[in-house]
Amino acid sequence: MELGASRKATISKILMEQAYDSLTNAITAREKNQFSVEVRLSVNVMLLLGISLEGVVNELGENTLDNWTWNELEKSTTPLKWKVILGAKKNCPAHERPIQTIIEVMKLRNYIAHPKLKNNGGGIILVGDQGEVLINPTDDTLLPGGDLTIYDGYNTLIKDFNARNALMYTTRSLQAINEIVTLYQAPDFEWSMEMLKEVEKMKVERNTTGN
């Protein structure tokens, strides 16, 4: 993605542009029932969102807090940084957005970094030449003719890492960034407003896997 108006280079902007590109490709993969590609790209989106959200709050914190306060806060978690810095401008309960979004994104980001914390389970997804999708077929299942693509072990992964979730978290992350940079009047992050307008145009419906 290349935004038209805002050309200010920041690492957070570059990361969000990469997340946007991965999101659009994940949606395309979903439309083609390419489950492994959709999962891989959705994982990439979540990683990039987590890093970008941390980068935004780090830059704002460093620029707005005194050195001692920031040096202490910098050691804490990303959700806490957001709550402290955003909380200086408005009331922001942890169980409500945008803090809730930050918590959820960072949980998924940490799961990616520490996959042993969760059992991916098994399960088989079969995709036929004509786009037929069969989930966990049994010996009695009538298989479609032609070649079949077999996705082994993706049943659990696709529940967390799919284009629909990736779009939801990208939208909510950009909304969170917009909120905090508006309160702090940070023009270097105006790109988030442009990107949010593009993301809000995207639609992803539930598919045959129920995700």
mmCIF file of C-alpha atoms in Angstrom:
data_model
loop_
_atom_site.group_PDB
_atom_site.id
_atom_site.type_symbol
_atom_site.label_atom_id
_atom_site.label_comp_id
_atom_site.label_asym_id
_atom_site.label_seq_id
_atom_site.Cartn_x
_atom_site.Cartn_y
_atom_site.Cartn_z
ATOM 1 C CA MET A 1 0.000 0.000 0.000
ATOM 2 C CA GLU A 2 1.220 3.501 -0.837
ATOM 3 C CA LEU A 3 -0.745 6.350 0.706
ATOM 4 C CA GLY A 4 -1.287 9.478 -1.346
ATOM 5 C CA ALA A 5 -1.163 12.463 0.997
ATOM 6 C CA SER A 6 1.032 11.618 3.972
ATOM 7 C CA ARG A 7 4.639 10.786 3.055
ATOM 8 C CA LYS A 8 6.229 11.181 6.503
ATOM 9 C CA ALA A 9 8.340 8.081 7.066
ATOM 10 C CA THR A 10 7.956 6.321 10.403
ATOM 11 C CA ILE A 11 8.606 2.691 11.285
ATOM 12 C CA SER A 12 5.034 2.337 12.553
ATOM 13 C CA LYS A 13 3.657 3.552 9.231
ATOM 14 C CA ILE A 14 5.837 1.105 7.295
ATOM 15 C CA LEU A 15 4.710 -1.765 9.532
ATOM 16 C CA MET A 16 1.043 -0.853 9.115
ATOM 17 C CA GLU A 17 1.463 -0.631 5.339
ATOM 18 C CA GLN A 18 2.930 -4.133 5.389
ATOM 19 C CA ALA A 19 0.006 -5.300 7.535
ATOM 20 C CA TYR A 20 -2.389 -3.745 5.008
ATOM 21 C CA ASP A 21 -0.689 -5.554 2.126
ATOM 22 C CA SER A 22 -0.789 -8.874 3.984
ATOM 23 C CA LEU A 23 -4.455 -8.286 4.808
ATOM 24 C CA THR A 24 -5.462 -7.692 1.197
ATOM 25 C CA ASN A 25 -3.547 -10.799 0.118
ATOM 26 C CA ALA A 26 -5.140 -12.833 2.928
ATOM 27 C CA ILE A 27 -8.589 -11.808 1.706
ATOM 28 C CA THR A 28 -7.668 -12.915 -1.821
ATOM 29 C CA ALA A 29 -6.378 -16.252 -0.507
ATOM 30 C CA ARG A 30 -9.616 -16.718 1.454
ATOM 31 C CA GLU A 31 -11.677 -16.188 -1.696
ATOM 32 C CA LYS A 32 -9.664 -18.980 -3.350
ATOM 33 C CA ASN A 33 -9.960 -21.332 -0.323
ATOM 34 C CA GLN A 34 -6.167 -21.263 0.085
ATOM 35 C CA PHE A 35 -6.278 -21.911 3.817
ATOM 36 C CA SER A 36 -2.543 -22.238 4.431
ATOM 37 C CA VAL A 37 -1.871 -18.937 2.655
ATOM 38 C CA GLU A 38 -4.717 -17.210 4.514
ATOM 39 C CA VAL A 39 -3.369 -18.428 7.862
ATOM 40 C CA ARG A 40 0.219 -17.450 7.050
ATOM 41 C CA LEU A 41 -0.742 -13.946 5.928
ATOM 42 C CA SER A 42 -3.123 -13.456 8.866
ATOM 43 C CA VAL A 43 -0.343 -14.435 11.279
ATOM 44 C CA ASN A 44 1.811 -11.816 9.581
ATOM 45 C CA VAL A 45 -0.929 -9.202 10.025
ATOM 46 C CA MET A 46 -1.201 -9.879 13.758
ATOM 47 C CA LEU A 47 2.563 -9.715 14.271
ATOM 48 C CA LEU A 48 2.787 -6.418 12.411
ATOM 49 C CA LEU A 49 -0.183 -4.939 14.275
ATOM 50 C CA GLY A 50 1.385 -5.826 17.615
ATOM 51 C CA ILE A 51 4.723 -4.256 16.738
ATOM 52 C CA SER A 52 3.100 -1.173 15.221
ATOM 53 C CA LEU A 53 0.836 -0.563 18.235
ATOM 54 C CA GLU A 54 3.870 -0.787 20.491
ATOM 55 C CA GLY A 55 5.845 1.541 18.227
ATOM 56 C CA VAL A 56 3.141 4.215 18.194
ATOM 57 C CA VAL A 57 2.745 4.316 21.968
ATOM 58 C CA ASN A 58 6.525 4.231 22.474
ATOM 59 C CA GLU A 59 7.024 7.255 20.250
ATOM 60 C CA LEU A 60 4.207 9.187 21.908
ATOM 61 C CA GLY A 61 5.416 8.257 25.384
ATOM 62 C CA GLU A 62 8.985 9.268 24.686
ATOM 63 C CA ASN A 63 7.868 12.610 23.252
ATOM 64 C CA THR A 64 5.285 13.520 25.902
ATOM 65 C CA LEU A 65 6.506 12.136 29.246
ATOM 66 C CA ASP A 66 9.491 13.274 31.288
ATOM 67 C CA ASN A 67 12.589 11.085 31.021
ATOM 68 C CA TRP A 68 12.257 9.338 34.391
ATOM 69 C CA THR A 69 8.574 8.494 33.956
ATOM 70 C CA TRP A 70 9.102 7.191 30.443
ATOM 71 C CA ASN A 71 12.174 5.145 31.398
ATOM 72 C CA GLU A 72 10.085 3.385 34.046
ATOM 73 C CA LEU A 73 6.974 2.973 31.888
ATOM 74 C CA GLU A 74 9.011 1.679 28.954
ATOM 75 C CA LYS A 75 9.755 -1.493 30.962
ATOM 76 C CA SER A 76 6.052 -2.367 31.176
ATOM 77 C CA THR A 77 3.697 -4.132 28.768
ATOM 78 C CA THR A 78 2.238 -2.533 25.660
ATOM 79 C CA PRO A 79 -1.364 -2.528 27.012
ATOM 80 C CA LEU A 80 -0.214 -0.765 30.195
ATOM 81 C CA LYS A 81 1.685 1.851 28.184
ATOM 82 C CA TRP A 82 -1.465 2.518 26.180
ATOM 83 C CA LYS A 83 -3.619 2.736 29.304
ATOM 84 C CA VAL A 84 -1.268 5.183 31.032
ATOM 85 C CA ILE A 85 -0.643 7.438 28.031
ATOM 86 C CA LEU A 86 -4.200 7.395 26.693
ATOM 87 C CA GLY A 87 -5.519 7.593 30.253
ATOM 88 C CA ALA A 88 -3.734 10.908 30.727
ATOM 89 C CA LYS A 89 -6.173 12.377 28.194
ATOM 90 C CA LYS A 90 -9.396 10.432 28.842
ATOM 91 C CA ASN A 91 -10.968 7.673 30.896
ATOM 92 C CA CYS A 92 -10.146 4.333 29.252
ATOM 93 C CA PRO A 93 -11.225 1.172 31.143
ATOM 94 C CA ALA A 94 -9.208 -1.928 30.314
ATOM 95 C CA HIS A 95 -12.346 -3.921 29.431
ATOM 96 C CA GLU A 96 -13.405 -1.441 26.741
ATOM 97 C CA ARG A 97 -11.923 -0.415 23.431
ATOM 98 C CA PRO A 98 -9.344 0.715 22.569
ATOM 99 C CA ILE A 99 -7.433 -0.855 25.479
ATOM 100 C CA GLN A 100 -9.335 -4.122 25.055
ATOM 101 C CA THR A 101 -8.169 -4.219 21.433
ATOM 102 C CA ILE A 102 -4.548 -3.691 22.456
ATOM 103 C CA ILE A 103 -4.797 -6.523 24.999
ATOM 104 C CA GLU A 104 -6.294 -8.938 22.458
ATOM 105 C CA VAL A 105 -3.780 -8.099 19.733
ATOM 106 C CA MET A 106 -0.855 -8.548 22.112
ATOM 107 C CA LYS A 107 -2.239 -11.898 23.337
ATOM 108 C CA LEU A 108 -2.327 -13.171 19.751
ATOM 109 C CA ARG A 109 1.109 -11.698 19.080
ATOM 110 C CA ASN A 110 2.489 -13.484 22.164
ATOM 111 C CA TYR A 111 0.861 -16.750 21.108
ATOM 112 C CA ILE A 112 2.646 -16.482 17.760
ATOM 113 C CA ALA A 113 5.945 -15.910 19.568
ATOM 114 C CA HIS A 114 5.255 -18.742 22.058
ATOM 115 C CA PRO A 115 3.182 -21.333 20.136
ATOM 116 C CA LYS A 116 3.838 -24.048 22.731
ATOM 117 C CA LEU A 117 1.294 -22.297 24.966
ATOM 118 C CA LYS A 118 -1.550 -23.580 22.807
ATOM 119 C CA ASN A 119 -2.314 -26.948 21.219
ATOM 120 C CA ASN A 120 -3.117 -26.535 17.537
ATOM 121 C CA GLY A 121 -4.829 -29.909 17.472
ATOM 122 C CA GLY A 122 -5.367 -31.893 14.324
ATOM 123 C CA GLY A 123 -8.130 -31.933 11.780
ATOM 124 C CA ILE A 124 -8.231 -32.118 8.015
ATOM 125 C CA ILE A 125 -9.634 -29.661 5.487
ATOM 126 C CA LEU A 126 -10.045 -30.849 1.886
ATOM 127 C CA VAL A 127 -10.522 -28.420 -1.002
ATOM 128 C CA GLY A 128 -11.635 -29.684 -4.410
ATOM 129 C CA ASP A 129 -10.854 -28.350 -7.876
ATOM 130 C CA GLN A 130 -14.187 -26.528 -8.024
ATOM 131 C CA GLY A 131 -13.795 -24.949 -4.595
ATOM 132 C CA GLU A 132 -15.626 -27.617 -2.603
ATOM 133 C CA VAL A 133 -14.597 -27.598 1.069
ATOM 134 C CA LEU A 134 -14.826 -30.645 3.337
ATOM 135 C CA ILE A 135 -13.904 -30.383 7.012
ATOM 136 C CA ASN A 136 -12.762 -33.514 8.860
ATOM 137 C CA PRO A 137 -14.145 -35.980 6.291
ATOM 138 C CA THR A 138 -14.889 -39.516 7.487
ATOM 139 C CA ASP A 139 -14.616 -42.837 5.674
ATOM 140 C CA ASP A 140 -18.246 -42.401 4.598
ATOM 141 C CA THR A 141 -17.748 -38.920 3.139
ATOM 142 C CA LEU A 142 -18.341 -38.686 -0.614
ATOM 143 C CA LEU A 143 -15.297 -36.933 -2.039
ATOM 144 C CA PRO A 144 -15.547 -34.623 -5.057
ATOM 145 C CA GLY A 145 -13.912 -35.684 -8.284
ATOM 146 C CA GLY A 146 -10.597 -34.311 -9.469
ATOM 147 C CA ASP A 147 -7.566 -33.302 -7.472
ATOM 148 C CA LEU A 148 -7.877 -32.444 -3.786
ATOM 149 C CA THR A 149 -5.730 -30.079 -1.731
ATOM 150 C CA ILE A 150 -5.249 -31.370 1.810
ATOM 151 C CA TYR A 151 -4.747 -28.966 4.724
ATOM 152 C CA ASP A 152 -3.599 -30.913 7.764
ATOM 153 C CA GLY A 153 -3.763 -29.313 11.219
ATOM 154 C CA TYR A 154 -5.283 -25.994 10.134
ATOM 155 C CA ASN A 155 -8.660 -26.398 11.849
ATOM 156 C CA THR A 156 -7.556 -24.629 15.028
ATOM 157 C CA LEU A 157 -5.196 -22.122 13.426
ATOM 158 C CA ILE A 158 -7.836 -20.880 10.989
ATOM 159 C CA LYS A 159 -10.121 -19.996 13.919
ATOM 160 C CA ASP A 160 -7.645 -17.415 15.222
ATOM 161 C CA PHE A 161 -5.716 -16.481 12.113
ATOM 162 C CA ASN A 162 -8.097 -15.802 9.260
ATOM 163 C CA ALA A 163 -8.773 -12.830 7.014
ATOM 164 C CA ARG A 164 -11.989 -11.937 8.837
ATOM 165 C CA ASN A 165 -10.225 -11.614 12.200
ATOM 166 C CA ALA A 166 -7.264 -9.887 10.553
ATOM 167 C CA LEU A 167 -9.597 -7.264 9.071
ATOM 168 C CA MET A 168 -11.377 -6.744 12.393
ATOM 169 C CA TYR A 169 -8.150 -6.255 14.343
ATOM 170 C CA THR A 170 -6.598 -4.057 11.654
ATOM 171 C CA THR A 171 -9.679 -1.821 11.746
ATOM 172 C CA ARG A 172 -9.746 -1.647 15.546
ATOM 173 C CA SER A 173 -5.980 -1.065 15.766
ATOM 174 C CA LEU A 174 -6.190 1.846 13.340
ATOM 175 C CA GLN A 175 -9.156 3.243 15.275
ATOM 176 C CA ALA A 176 -7.065 3.045 18.462
ATOM 177 C CA ILE A 177 -4.133 4.802 16.808
ATOM 178 C CA ASN A 178 -6.434 7.502 15.433
ATOM 179 C CA GLU A 179 -7.906 8.106 18.863
ATOM 180 C CA ILE A 180 -4.613 8.495 20.691
ATOM 181 C CA VAL A 181 -2.877 10.603 18.030
ATOM 182 C CA THR A 182 -5.917 12.889 17.782
ATOM 183 C CA LEU A 183 -5.874 13.470 21.537
ATOM 184 C CA TYR A 184 -2.141 14.190 21.426
ATOM 185 C CA GLN A 185 -2.325 16.135 18.148
ATOM 186 C CA ALA A 186 0.496 14.094 16.614
ATOM 187 C CA PRO A 187 0.671 14.966 12.889
ATOM 188 C CA ASP A 188 3.330 12.333 12.161
ATOM 189 C CA PHE A 189 0.619 9.684 12.518
ATOM 190 C CA GLU A 190 -1.988 11.217 10.214
ATOM 191 C CA TRP A 191 -1.384 8.297 7.845
ATOM 192 C CA SER A 192 -3.530 6.172 10.165
ATOM 193 C CA MET A 193 -6.633 8.164 9.230
ATOM 194 C CA GLU A 194 -6.041 7.624 5.504
ATOM 195 C CA MET A 195 -5.396 3.932 6.000
ATOM 196 C CA LEU A 196 -8.484 3.462 8.172
ATOM 197 C CA LYS A 197 -10.676 4.896 5.407
ATOM 198 C CA GLU A 198 -9.319 2.257 3.009
ATOM 199 C CA VAL A 199 -9.657 -0.607 5.483
ATOM 200 C CA GLU A 200 -13.248 0.315 6.347
ATOM 201 C CA LYS A 201 -14.174 -0.270 2.694
ATOM 202 C CA MET A 202 -13.158 -3.935 2.941
ATOM 203 C CA LYS A 203 -15.684 -6.697 3.604
ATOM 204 C CA VAL A 204 -15.023 -10.302 4.615
ATOM 205 C CA GLU A 205 -17.923 -12.704 5.087
ATOM 206 C CA ARG A 206 -17.934 -15.966 7.026
ATOM 207 C CA ASN A 207 -16.859 -18.917 4.899
ATOM 208 C CA THR A 208 -17.546 -22.652 4.865
ATOM 209 C CA THR A 209 -15.255 -23.224 7.867
ATOM 210 C CA GLY A 210 -17.463 -20.935 9.965
ATOM 211 C CA ASN A 211 -14.712 -18.339 10.386
#
